[in-house]
Amino acid sequence: MLIPASMKERFRIRFENNMCDVDGRSFNSEHVVLVSPSWTKIRMSDEGIYMEAEYESPPKTNSYGNHIIVGATGEKYLPVWDSLKGEAIAEEDKILGKGELGIRASANKHYITLEVLDKNKGSVLRLYGNEVELEGDAIDFVNVLGIHYQSFYVKTARNSKTEIIRENDKIKIKISK
């Protein structure tokens, strides 16, 4: 019997500040790494950092000290900065990109710094705001640090399109195939 794609079971991960819930199992962790999630949403503001993600098949979970690695396979996959092959173009209050990009956000005392890295080594595009929302289904890697560090790094997939828009003090990021 065939099951419609909309009814297939999805495996969910939630992370809020230092609590991580992986498909019903809870972990107290400040550092969570996701490898190849099928969908991810991250929200960061002065209230903290919140992440939600889904996998289409049961993810493998490994715990190393105070951090958790969740992935579709058991492989350890940590991308390096030199592997980025995408390109990002800055316009006024907007950044458009395609291909593999690195998106890094970190909270300071009064604002959030968002940085976009591409194939041009040494070139970093920056936006500043009070809140960041990221949502996408073309993400290779997510690295989230909780309450003490409040930062995240996302590597987009090779075939992705990225749109980053700053409206007032809110930065919205859409990553799609």
XYZ file of C-alpha atoms in Angstrom:
177
model
C 0.000 0.000 0.000
C 1.338 3.414 -0.948
C 1.233 6.233 1.576
C 0.869 9.809 0.319
C 3.976 11.939 0.936
C 1.981 14.318 3.133
C 1.079 11.455 5.495
C 4.564 9.932 5.859
C 5.948 9.968 9.357
C 8.473 12.675 10.106
C 10.991 12.607 12.920
C 11.155 15.866 14.853
C 13.892 17.632 16.784
C 13.286 20.644 19.034
C 15.879 22.743 20.820
C 15.150 25.633 23.150
C 18.014 27.288 25.011
C 19.572 24.180 26.628
C 16.875 21.516 26.235
C 16.850 19.268 23.173
C 14.031 16.863 22.318
C 14.886 14.265 19.651
C 11.726 12.419 18.618
C 10.445 12.137 22.190
C 13.786 11.688 23.973
C 14.994 14.688 25.995
C 18.586 15.817 26.442
C 20.047 18.687 28.424
C 22.644 20.070 26.045
C 24.098 23.426 25.150
C 25.395 22.325 21.740
C 23.394 20.549 19.005
C 24.628 19.590 15.527
C 22.232 18.460 12.770
C 23.487 16.773 9.604
C 21.244 16.909 6.511
C 17.839 17.698 8.070
C 14.916 17.692 5.616
C 13.515 20.931 7.128
C 14.818 23.405 9.716
C 13.533 26.531 11.437
C 15.637 28.661 13.808
C 14.547 31.755 15.727
C 16.993 33.837 17.732
C 16.200 36.944 19.784
C 17.021 38.468 23.160
C 14.763 35.775 24.700
C 17.084 32.984 23.530
C 17.478 30.564 20.665
C 14.837 28.103 19.414
C 15.260 25.464 16.713
C 12.871 22.981 15.162
C 13.875 20.396 12.546
C 12.536 17.318 10.777
C 14.011 14.198 9.225
C 12.190 11.923 6.787
C 13.841 8.789 8.195
C 14.836 8.003 11.788
C 17.988 10.025 12.542
C 20.969 8.580 14.355
C 21.795 10.408 17.600
C 25.249 10.519 19.176
C 26.061 12.310 22.408
C 29.606 13.510 23.072
C 29.993 15.225 26.431
C 27.841 18.333 26.329
C 26.888 18.182 22.643
C 24.593 16.057 20.512
C 25.047 15.129 16.847
C 21.866 14.150 14.978
C 22.111 12.890 11.416
C 20.436 10.875 8.711
C 23.489 8.593 8.669
C 26.007 7.581 11.279
C 28.791 9.473 9.487
C 30.565 12.325 11.182
C 30.284 15.274 8.819
C 31.697 18.626 9.796
C 32.065 21.049 6.889
C 35.043 23.365 6.657
C 35.049 26.987 5.512
C 37.129 26.142 2.426
C 34.406 23.861 1.058
C 31.920 26.692 0.345
C 31.260 27.033 -3.389
C 28.215 29.312 -3.463
C 27.945 32.987 -4.223
C 26.174 35.777 -2.337
C 25.322 39.265 -3.582
C 24.453 42.134 -1.254
C 21.821 44.724 -2.051
C 20.328 47.330 0.275
C 18.975 45.445 3.341
C 18.960 42.232 1.287
C 21.372 39.406 0.458
C 20.681 36.920 -2.343
C 22.685 33.737 -2.737
C 22.828 30.423 -4.505
C 24.808 27.287 -3.830
C 26.793 26.406 -0.714
C 26.890 29.315 1.736
C 27.813 29.609 5.382
C 25.338 31.601 7.487
C 26.496 32.480 10.989
C 24.562 34.439 13.619
C 25.667 35.416 17.102
C 23.933 37.411 19.804
C 25.694 40.287 21.508
C 24.376 42.294 24.417
C 22.114 44.593 22.376
C 21.926 43.118 18.844
C 22.486 40.055 16.650
C 25.215 39.933 14.013
C 24.449 37.855 10.908
C 27.351 36.932 8.614
C 27.167 35.271 5.202
C 30.244 33.512 3.824
C 30.661 32.304 0.245
C 33.399 31.066 -2.114
C 35.219 34.418 -1.923
C 37.551 33.714 0.982
C 37.894 36.653 3.324
C 34.685 38.242 2.047
C 31.930 38.387 4.670
C 28.546 40.072 4.202
C 27.007 41.347 7.452
C 23.575 42.433 8.655
C 22.581 43.551 12.154
C 19.228 43.225 13.909
C 17.390 42.313 17.105
C 15.799 39.091 15.834
C 16.714 36.435 13.250
C 14.359 33.864 11.698
C 15.717 31.146 9.425
C 13.634 28.545 7.614
C 14.663 26.131 4.915
C 14.601 22.709 3.329
C 17.970 22.810 1.517
C 20.378 22.683 4.447
C 23.415 20.389 4.786
C 24.513 21.230 8.298
C 23.265 23.094 11.397
C 25.357 23.909 14.472
C 23.470 25.562 17.365
C 24.959 26.782 20.639
C 22.505 27.476 23.439
C 21.968 29.888 26.251
C 25.568 30.858 27.111
C 26.782 31.484 23.550
C 23.521 32.042 21.640
C 24.809 31.454 18.141
C 24.234 29.221 15.140
C 25.962 28.264 11.914
C 24.134 26.848 8.892
C 25.689 25.476 5.703
C 23.264 25.518 2.788
C 23.052 22.715 0.215
C 24.807 22.798 -3.146
C 21.526 23.290 -5.075
C 20.012 25.888 -2.703
C 18.733 29.420 -3.179
C 18.995 31.801 -0.248
C 17.147 35.059 0.354
C 17.975 37.210 3.373
C 15.849 40.299 4.008
C 16.170 42.830 6.805
C 12.918 44.581 7.743
C 13.375 47.137 10.532
C 15.333 45.150 13.142
C 14.186 41.667 12.045
C 16.244 39.515 9.667
C 14.368 36.802 7.724
C 16.243 34.017 5.943
C 14.593 31.646 3.439
C 16.571 28.707 2.064
C 14.956 26.627 -0.686
C 15.840 24.164 -3.438
